Amino acid sequence: MAKMFVLIVVFLILKLSFLFCYLSDPKCYWRIKDAENYLGDKDVDCFFSIYAEKGYVKNDYFGENLDKQVTPKTIHLISSVYFAIEEINRNFHILPNISLLVKIECNLIADNIERVWSMKKKEIIPNYYCKNQRRYLVVLTGPIWITSYKLGPMLYFSRTPEIYCGYFHLHLSDQEQFPHLYQMSPKDTSLPLAMVSLAVYLRWNWVGVIITDDDHGIQFLSELRTRMERNTVCLAFVNIITYDEKINLKMIHKYYEQIIMSSAKVVIVYGDKDSPVQFNFILWKYKNIQRLWVTVSQFDVITMTGDFMINSIHGTLFFSHQQSEMSGFKQFIQTVHPSNYSNDISLAKLWWTYFKCSLPPPNCKTLKNCPTKTLFKWFFVPPLGMSMSETCYNMYNSVYAVAHSLHEMFLQQVDTCTVSDGKVPEFNSWKMFSFLKTIQFVNPAGDLINMNQNRKLDTEYDIFYIMDFLKQYGLKMKIGRFFGHFPNGEQLFVSDEMIEWATNIKQTLVSICTVPCTPGFRKYFQEGKAVCCFDCYRCPENEISNMTGMDQCVKCPEDEYANSDRTKCLKKVVTFLDYGEPLGMVLAGLALCFSALSAVVLCVFLKHRDTPIVKANNETLSYVLLISLLFCSVSSVLYIGHPSMASCILQQTTFAIVFTVSVSSILAKTITVVLAFKITVPGKRLRWLLLSGATNYIVPMCTIIQMILCGIWLGASPPFVDADLHMIHGYIIIVCNKGSVIAFYCVLGYMGSLALASFTVAFLARNLPDTFNEAKLLTFSMLVFCSVWVTFLPVYHSTKGKAMVAVEVFCVLASSAGMLVCIFVPKCYMILLRPQINSIHEFRKMHSKAKSIS
């Protein structure tokens, strides 16, 4: 067992090296369609009865005019058996001093097969044998399975094992019904996977299927469906060809319509070539169906019409069980049948002739552009050889399996043979048959033949491309191989050079249901349709598809966004209200200007603090108001530049406190004006309120309340730096998040209530008679202030990004500048430009005139 395991491992390593050699130095085949052979590649059922003789005995090749009774295809099959026996008999290492011989019986009339065999019952049916009667070791049968199915039990009755060398058939695999039968051809367990793998490699996802209506075809279809579903390849249609000729004639047009109406350009064909499938393809040939057929090697035949059974303008792909070419087979046929097969032309009419096809031939970039003379020279490049069909190769290996089994019996010195008269060795056929079913060997071509069905590796397939050449010639090229026992993804080997040179089907033949979705789009599957048929929908916003045929779009990361074509993600631009941009520079400049203006006004008031206009309206409150307005303008600068935790907190608290000081100062001023007027009216007792300085407590009291609100805000949910990734497409906005929105609006509402109270009191006091009554100025300033902040709310919530910050800065500057201009500019005008009014002498003069008038 250990030796066998090592042998298999070494064989697989050598196999892999041979594979790469094959891909770099492939072989091609050519054949002539013999117009004189009206039978084409018709098969004839034959029985090859193997027996042994002592010493070297030469076979009687084509005795009794056997070659006259069979078709050329059968001559090719018979020659492979003769060839194997001749090699074994001349090999001193296998069965020394023993020769294998064969008795061949063929019948050209398939319908009369039972009648013919019934005439030979004396030779097959009895379960006894006479002393001098010849006993056969084994009978090789093929290529027609129905013969073994009907006549196989007769061999069992005669205690003769059978090796069926035709294509594997399910009916013959029943060991209870056929315990004496061994099928040389492996079951096509890997064929569905091989075909689907090739379809995936060539980017076909929409294919049709034609099968025969039997267990063989139905099982293949079931396995094919499973493989297709796993690899996203879909069935466009399924034609199940019935064996009933009448029904088939009625359905043949429907089958044709299904193929023509389907958009599938590739059709898989599987089943029994002797079924009505052959008749259908002969009829379809004249309808010129432009499809690429994918099938198995048993359909690689020429029909009675002198053409390939399955062909089209696109050619045909064949899967054949892996086999090697036998050197010397060509010379052997010419030796045993020199009258008919004396040259390469005659051999090319018999079957495919192989040659070494180095690519590309001279002056041939593609096969279609090759001159005819160049191709004929290419065909005859040595070494030339005669290839074997799959059935021939099975026959060849079967003969070697029998020889190795007998040889193994001798080596183990099993008492399974006796010698009669010292001449003819007689063997225990069933003992030999049990050896045969477990043996493995390497044939002369270097292929490992494992007869143990339970330990056979998954089937290997050669992939051929066959096309017509000048009508009467066929060209066959090996374009790849499939190894079922290799790991997934490494099973298929294809020569792209051969495909591009010979067919270019990879680019020119497109068999898909729907054109793949381009980058930027995704598949949209419709209910009730195959997964290969879909619509293409554009990727949603901020999602991309950067490859062709993507099922789903991929969402961009949070810090990236999709470009307009939805094909790639781009980095979002980090942005904020910066000093370096025009808007930031303008707002910063305005802040500095208004701050400087506030400072100038403050200096003017300080310089003229002894004048009546400064003293008339509570000098201290004016100074407090001017200083707060100065800080209001300065605080707007905190909103510009990259936000930080400190700047975010200072923005809101500074804004709230300094504006509260400003508005409360105006409120105190208006109350002072009202109280000053009230105490001048006889009978009023409010003088003590004004003289006690009660109005001086309004500003600190209002400010303390605002500071408490700010403290609660900072304690509960303070402002913080936030990155808004979704506000503006393609940008990351760095802003100061308010934290608690409720606290923010409480602070703003408290400040608004103070402004509304100031506006109300000032409005009521606007017409009080006094020389320097500033109630009208306070009223107008509060009107501006309230208008600015009432407008702020809808505008603020309708803008995005740094525009929101700019709106907030603008409102801060507008409201502070409004109060400064409305209250203090008129006073500065009087102080600086009309100083004659702003004097005690002029004030008394105006006051005396007022009294005389009254």
CSV table of C-alpha atoms in Angstrom, one decimal, residues 121-403:
chain,number,residue,atom,x,y,z
A,121,LYS,CA,-25.5,-20.7,-28.1
A,122,LYS,CA,-23.4,-23.9,-28.1
A,123,GLU,CA,-20.3,-21.8,-27.8
A,124,ILE,CA,-21.5,-19.3,-25.1
A,125,ILE,CA,-24.5,-20.3,-23.1
A,126,PRO,CA,-23.6,-23.6,-21.6
A,127,ASN,CA,-22.2,-23.5,-18.0
A,128,TYR,CA,-19.9,-26.5,-18.7
A,129,TYR,CA,-17.0,-27.0,-21.1
A,130,CYS,CA,-15.5,-30.0,-22.8
A,131,LYS,CA,-12.0,-31.1,-22.1
A,132,ASN,CA,-10.6,-30.0,-25.5
A,133,GLN,CA,-12.8,-27.0,-25.8
A,134,ARG,CA,-11.2,-23.5,-25.8
A,135,ARG,CA,-11.9,-21.4,-22.7
A,136,TYR,CA,-11.7,-17.6,-22.9
A,137,LEU,CA,-10.2,-15.5,-20.2
A,138,VAL,CA,-12.4,-12.5,-20.8
A,139,VAL,CA,-14.5,-10.9,-23.5
A,140,LEU,CA,-14.0,-7.3,-24.4
A,141,THR,CA,-17.1,-5.6,-25.7
A,142,GLY,CA,-18.0,-2.3,-27.3
A,143,PRO,CA,-18.6,0.3,-28.4
A,144,ILE,CA,-22.4,-0.2,-28.5
A,145,TRP,CA,-23.8,-0.6,-24.9
A,146,ILE,CA,-27.1,-2.2,-25.9
A,147,THR,CA,-25.2,-5.3,-27.1
A,148,SER,CA,-23.7,-5.9,-23.6
A,149,TYR,CA,-27.0,-5.1,-22.0
A,150,LYS,CA,-28.9,-7.8,-23.9
A,151,LEU,CA,-26.2,-10.4,-24.4
A,152,GLY,CA,-24.1,-9.9,-21.3
A,153,PRO,CA,-26.1,-12.3,-19.2
A,154,MET,CA,-25.2,-15.1,-21.7
A,155,LEU,CA,-21.6,-14.5,-20.9
A,156,TYR,CA,-22.3,-14.7,-17.2
A,157,PHE,CA,-24.0,-18.1,-17.8
A,158,SER,CA,-20.9,-19.3,-19.5
A,159,ARG,CA,-18.8,-18.1,-16.6
A,160,THR,CA,-16.9,-15.6,-18.8
A,161,PRO,CA,-16.0,-12.2,-17.4
A,162,GLU,CA,-16.7,-9.1,-19.6
A,163,ILE,CA,-14.9,-5.8,-19.9
A,164,TYR,CA,-17.1,-3.2,-21.6
A,165,CYS,CA,-14.9,-0.6,-23.4
A,166,GLY,CA,-17.6,1.8,-24.7
A,167,TYR,CA,-18.8,4.9,-23.1
A,168,PHE,CA,-19.9,4.6,-19.5
A,169,HIS,CA,-23.6,3.7,-19.2
A,170,LEU,CA,-25.7,3.6,-16.0
A,171,HIS,CA,-27.6,0.5,-17.0
A,172,LEU,CA,-24.4,-1.5,-17.1
A,173,SER,CA,-23.3,-0.3,-13.7
A,174,ASP,CA,-25.9,-2.5,-11.9
A,175,GLN,CA,-23.7,-5.1,-10.2
A,176,GLU,CA,-26.7,-7.3,-9.3
A,177,GLN,CA,-27.7,-7.6,-12.9
A,178,PHE,CA,-24.2,-7.6,-14.4
A,179,PRO,CA,-21.8,-9.0,-11.7
A,180,HIS,CA,-19.5,-10.3,-14.5
A,181,LEU,CA,-19.1,-6.9,-16.2
A,182,TYR,CA,-16.5,-4.2,-15.7
A,183,GLN,CA,-16.8,-0.8,-17.4
A,184,MET,CA,-13.5,0.5,-18.5
A,185,SER,CA,-14.6,4.0,-19.2
A,186,PRO,CA,-15.0,6.0,-16.0
A,187,LYS,CA,-18.3,7.6,-14.9
A,188,ASP,CA,-18.6,11.3,-15.9
A,189,THR,CA,-18.8,12.5,-12.3
A,190,SER,CA,-16.5,15.5,-13.1
A,191,LEU,CA,-17.9,16.4,-16.5
A,192,PRO,CA,-20.6,18.9,-15.3
A,193,LEU,CA,-18.0,20.7,-13.2
A,194,ALA,CA,-15.5,20.6,-16.1
A,195,MET,CA,-18.1,22.2,-18.5
A,196,VAL,CA,-19.2,24.8,-16.0
A,197,SER,CA,-15.5,25.7,-15.2
A,198,LEU,CA,-14.9,26.3,-18.9
A,199,ALA,CA,-18.0,28.4,-19.2
A,200,VAL,CA,-16.9,30.5,-16.2
A,201,TYR,CA,-13.4,30.8,-17.7
A,202,LEU,CA,-14.8,32.0,-21.0
A,203,ARG,CA,-17.3,34.3,-19.2
A,204,TRP,CA,-20.4,32.5,-20.4
A,205,ASN,CA,-23.3,32.6,-18.0
A,206,TRP,CA,-26.2,31.8,-20.4
A,207,VAL,CA,-26.1,28.4,-22.0
A,208,GLY,CA,-28.6,26.0,-23.5
A,209,VAL,CA,-28.7,22.2,-22.9
A,210,ILE,CA,-29.7,19.3,-25.2
A,211,ILE,CA,-29.9,15.9,-23.6
A,212,THR,CA,-31.4,12.5,-24.4
A,213,ASP,CA,-34.5,11.4,-22.5
A,214,ASP,CA,-32.9,8.6,-20.4
A,215,ASP,CA,-31.5,8.1,-17.0
A,216,HIS,CA,-28.0,9.0,-18.2
A,217,GLY,CA,-29.2,12.4,-19.6
A,218,ILE,CA,-31.4,13.3,-16.7
A,219,GLN,CA,-28.7,12.6,-14.1
A,220,PHE,CA,-26.3,14.7,-16.1
A,221,LEU,CA,-28.8,17.5,-16.2
A,222,SER,CA,-29.3,17.3,-12.5
A,223,GLU,CA,-25.6,17.5,-11.7
A,224,LEU,CA,-25.1,20.2,-14.3
A,225,ARG,CA,-27.8,22.4,-12.6
A,226,THR,CA,-26.2,22.0,-9.3
A,227,ARG,CA,-22.8,23.1,-10.6
A,228,MET,CA,-24.3,26.0,-12.5
A,229,GLU,CA,-26.1,27.3,-9.4
A,230,ARG,CA,-22.8,27.3,-7.5
A,231,ASN,CA,-21.0,29.2,-10.2
A,232,THR,CA,-23.8,31.6,-11.3
A,233,VAL,CA,-24.2,30.1,-14.7
A,234,CYS,CA,-27.9,29.8,-15.9
A,235,LEU,CA,-29.8,27.6,-18.2
A,236,ALA,CA,-31.4,29.4,-21.2
A,237,PHE,CA,-33.4,26.4,-22.3
A,238,VAL,CA,-33.4,22.5,-22.0
A,239,ASN,CA,-34.2,20.3,-25.0
A,240,ILE,CA,-34.9,16.7,-23.9
A,241,ILE,CA,-34.8,14.5,-27.0
A,242,THR,CA,-37.1,11.6,-26.7
A,243,TYR,CA,-36.3,8.1,-28.1
A,244,ASP,CA,-39.7,7.9,-29.6
A,245,GLU,CA,-39.2,8.7,-33.3
A,246,LYS,CA,-42.8,9.8,-33.9
A,247,ILE,CA,-42.8,12.2,-31.0
A,248,ASN,CA,-39.3,13.4,-31.9
A,249,LEU,CA,-40.5,14.3,-35.5
A,250,LYS,CA,-43.3,16.4,-34.0
A,251,MET,CA,-41.0,18.1,-31.5
A,252,ILE,CA,-38.0,18.7,-33.7
A,253,HIS,CA,-39.3,22.1,-35.0
A,254,LYS,CA,-40.0,23.2,-31.4
A,255,TYR,CA,-36.5,22.2,-30.4
A,256,TYR,CA,-35.2,24.3,-33.3
A,257,GLU,CA,-37.3,27.3,-32.3
A,258,GLN,CA,-36.0,27.1,-28.7
A,259,ILE,CA,-32.4,27.2,-29.9
A,260,ILE,CA,-32.9,30.0,-32.4
A,261,MET,CA,-35.1,32.2,-30.2
A,262,SER,CA,-32.8,32.0,-27.3
A,263,SER,CA,-30.0,34.5,-26.8
A,264,ALA,CA,-27.7,31.8,-25.7
A,265,LYS,CA,-24.8,31.4,-28.1
A,266,VAL,CA,-23.4,28.2,-26.4
A,267,VAL,CA,-25.3,24.9,-26.2
A,268,ILE,CA,-24.2,21.8,-24.2
A,269,VAL,CA,-25.0,18.5,-25.8
A,270,TYR,CA,-25.0,15.2,-23.8
A,271,GLY,CA,-26.5,11.8,-24.3
A,272,ASP,CA,-26.3,8.8,-26.5
A,273,LYS,CA,-25.1,9.6,-30.0
A,274,ASP,CA,-27.1,6.7,-31.4
A,275,SER,CA,-30.3,8.3,-30.2
A,276,PRO,CA,-32.5,10.6,-32.3
A,277,VAL,CA,-30.0,13.4,-31.4
A,278,GLN,CA,-28.0,12.4,-34.4
A,279,PHE,CA,-31.0,12.7,-36.7
A,280,ASN,CA,-31.8,16.1,-35.3
A,281,PHE,CA,-28.4,17.5,-35.9
A,282,ILE,CA,-28.3,16.2,-39.4
A,283,LEU,CA,-31.5,18.2,-40.1
A,284,TRP,CA,-30.3,21.3,-38.2
A,285,LYS,CA,-27.1,21.4,-40.2
A,286,TYR,CA,-29.0,22.6,-43.2
A,287,LYS,CA,-30.7,25.3,-41.1
A,288,ASN,CA,-27.3,26.8,-40.3
A,289,ILE,CA,-27.7,27.2,-36.6
A,290,GLN,CA,-25.0,29.6,-35.5
A,291,ARG,CA,-24.2,28.2,-32.1
A,292,LEU,CA,-21.1,26.9,-30.4
A,293,TRP,CA,-21.7,23.3,-29.3
A,294,VAL,CA,-20.0,21.9,-26.2
A,295,THR,CA,-20.2,18.1,-26.0
A,296,VAL,CA,-18.4,14.8,-25.3
A,297,SER,CA,-16.1,12.8,-27.5
A,298,GLN,CA,-18.7,10.2,-28.6
A,299,PHE,CA,-20.2,12.9,-30.8
A,300,ASP,CA,-16.8,13.3,-32.5
A,301,VAL,CA,-17.9,11.3,-35.5
A,302,ILE,CA,-18.6,11.8,-39.2
A,303,THR,CA,-22.2,10.9,-40.2
A,304,MET,CA,-23.4,9.2,-43.4
A,305,THR,CA,-23.7,12.6,-45.0
A,306,GLY,CA,-20.0,12.9,-44.9
A,307,ASP,CA,-19.8,15.7,-42.3
A,308,PHE,CA,-19.2,16.0,-38.6
A,309,MET,CA,-22.3,15.2,-36.6
A,310,ILE,CA,-22.1,18.4,-34.5
A,311,ASN,CA,-20.5,21.4,-36.2
A,312,SER,CA,-21.2,25.1,-36.9
A,313,ILE,CA,-19.4,28.2,-38.1
A,314,HIS,CA,-18.2,28.7,-34.5
A,315,GLY,CA,-16.8,25.2,-34.3
A,316,THR,CA,-17.4,22.6,-31.5
A,317,LEU,CA,-15.8,22.0,-28.1
A,318,PHE,CA,-15.3,18.4,-27.1
A,319,PHE,CA,-14.6,16.9,-23.7
A,320,SER,CA,-12.7,13.6,-23.9
A,321,HIS,CA,-11.3,11.4,-21.2
A,322,GLN,CA,-7.6,12.1,-20.9
A,323,GLN,CA,-5.5,9.9,-23.0
A,324,SER,CA,-2.0,9.9,-24.6
A,325,GLU,CA,-0.9,9.1,-28.1
A,326,MET,CA,0.6,5.7,-28.8
A,327,SER,CA,3.8,5.8,-30.8
A,328,GLY,CA,4.0,3.1,-33.4
A,329,PHE,CA,0.3,2.8,-33.8
A,330,LYS,CA,0.4,4.4,-37.3
A,331,GLN,CA,3.2,2.0,-38.4
A,332,PHE,CA,1.3,-1.0,-37.0
A,333,ILE,CA,-1.9,-0.2,-39.0
A,334,GLN,CA,0.2,0.3,-42.2
A,335,THR,CA,1.9,-3.1,-41.5
A,336,VAL,CA,-1.3,-5.2,-40.8
A,337,HIS,CA,-3.4,-3.4,-43.5
A,338,PRO,CA,-1.0,-2.1,-46.2
A,339,SER,CA,-3.5,-2.3,-49.0
A,340,ASN,CA,-5.9,0.4,-47.6
A,341,TYR,CA,-3.6,2.4,-45.3
A,342,SER,CA,-0.3,2.8,-46.9
A,343,ASN,CA,0.1,6.6,-46.6
A,344,ASP,CA,-0.9,9.6,-44.5
A,345,ILE,CA,-3.8,10.6,-46.7
A,346,SER,CA,-5.5,7.2,-46.3
A,347,LEU,CA,-4.9,7.2,-42.5
A,348,ALA,CA,-6.4,10.7,-42.3
A,349,LYS,CA,-9.5,9.4,-43.9
A,350,LEU,CA,-9.7,6.6,-41.3
A,351,TRP,CA,-9.3,8.8,-38.1
A,352,TRP,CA,-7.6,11.8,-36.7
A,353,THR,CA,-3.8,12.1,-37.4
A,354,TYR,CA,-1.8,14.1,-35.0
A,355,PHE,CA,1.1,16.5,-35.6
A,356,LYS,CA,3.2,18.9,-33.6
A,357,CYS,CA,1.6,22.3,-34.0
A,358,SER,CA,4.0,25.0,-33.0
A,359,LEU,CA,2.2,28.3,-32.9
A,360,PRO,CA,1.9,30.3,-34.9
A,361,PRO,CA,2.7,28.9,-38.3
A,362,PRO,CA,4.8,31.2,-40.6
A,363,ASN,CA,2.8,34.2,-41.8
A,364,CYS,CA,-0.2,33.3,-39.8
A,365,LYS,CA,-1.4,35.6,-37.0
A,366,THR,CA,-4.7,33.8,-36.8
A,367,LEU,CA,-6.1,30.6,-38.3
A,368,LYS,CA,-8.6,32.4,-40.5
A,369,ASN,CA,-5.8,34.4,-42.2
A,370,CYS,CA,-3.6,31.4,-42.9
A,371,PRO,CA,-2.9,30.6,-46.6
A,372,THR,CA,-4.0,27.1,-47.6
A,373,LYS,CA,-0.5,26.0,-48.7
A,374,THR,CA,0.9,27.1,-45.3
A,375,LEU,CA,-1.6,25.0,-43.4
A,376,PHE,CA,-1.0,21.9,-45.5
A,377,LYS,CA,2.7,22.2,-44.8
A,378,TRP,CA,1.9,22.7,-41.1
A,379,PHE,CA,-0.2,19.5,-41.1
A,380,PHE,CA,2.8,17.4,-42.3
A,381,VAL,CA,5.3,18.6,-39.7
A,382,PRO,CA,6.8,15.5,-38.1
A,383,PRO,CA,6.3,13.6,-35.9
A,384,LEU,CA,3.0,12.4,-37.5
A,385,GLY,CA,1.0,9.7,-35.8
A,386,MET,CA,-2.3,7.9,-35.8
A,387,SER,CA,-4.4,8.8,-32.7
A,388,MET,CA,-6.8,6.5,-31.0
A,389,SER,CA,-10.5,7.2,-30.3
A,390,GLU,CA,-11.6,6.9,-26.7
A,391,THR,CA,-13.0,3.5,-27.2
A,392,CYS,CA,-9.8,2.3,-28.9
A,393,TYR,CA,-7.8,3.6,-26.0
A,394,ASN,CA,-10.1,1.7,-23.5
A,395,MET,CA,-9.6,-1.4,-25.6
A,396,TYR,CA,-5.9,-1.0,-25.6
A,397,ASN,CA,-5.8,-0.5,-21.8
A,398,SER,CA,-8.2,-3.4,-21.2
A,399,VAL,CA,-5.8,-5.8,-23.0
A,400,TYR,CA,-2.9,-4.6,-20.8
A,401,ALA,CA,-5.1,-4.9,-17.7
A,402,VAL,CA,-5.7,-8.6,-18.6
A,403,ALA,CA,-2.0,-9.1,-19.2
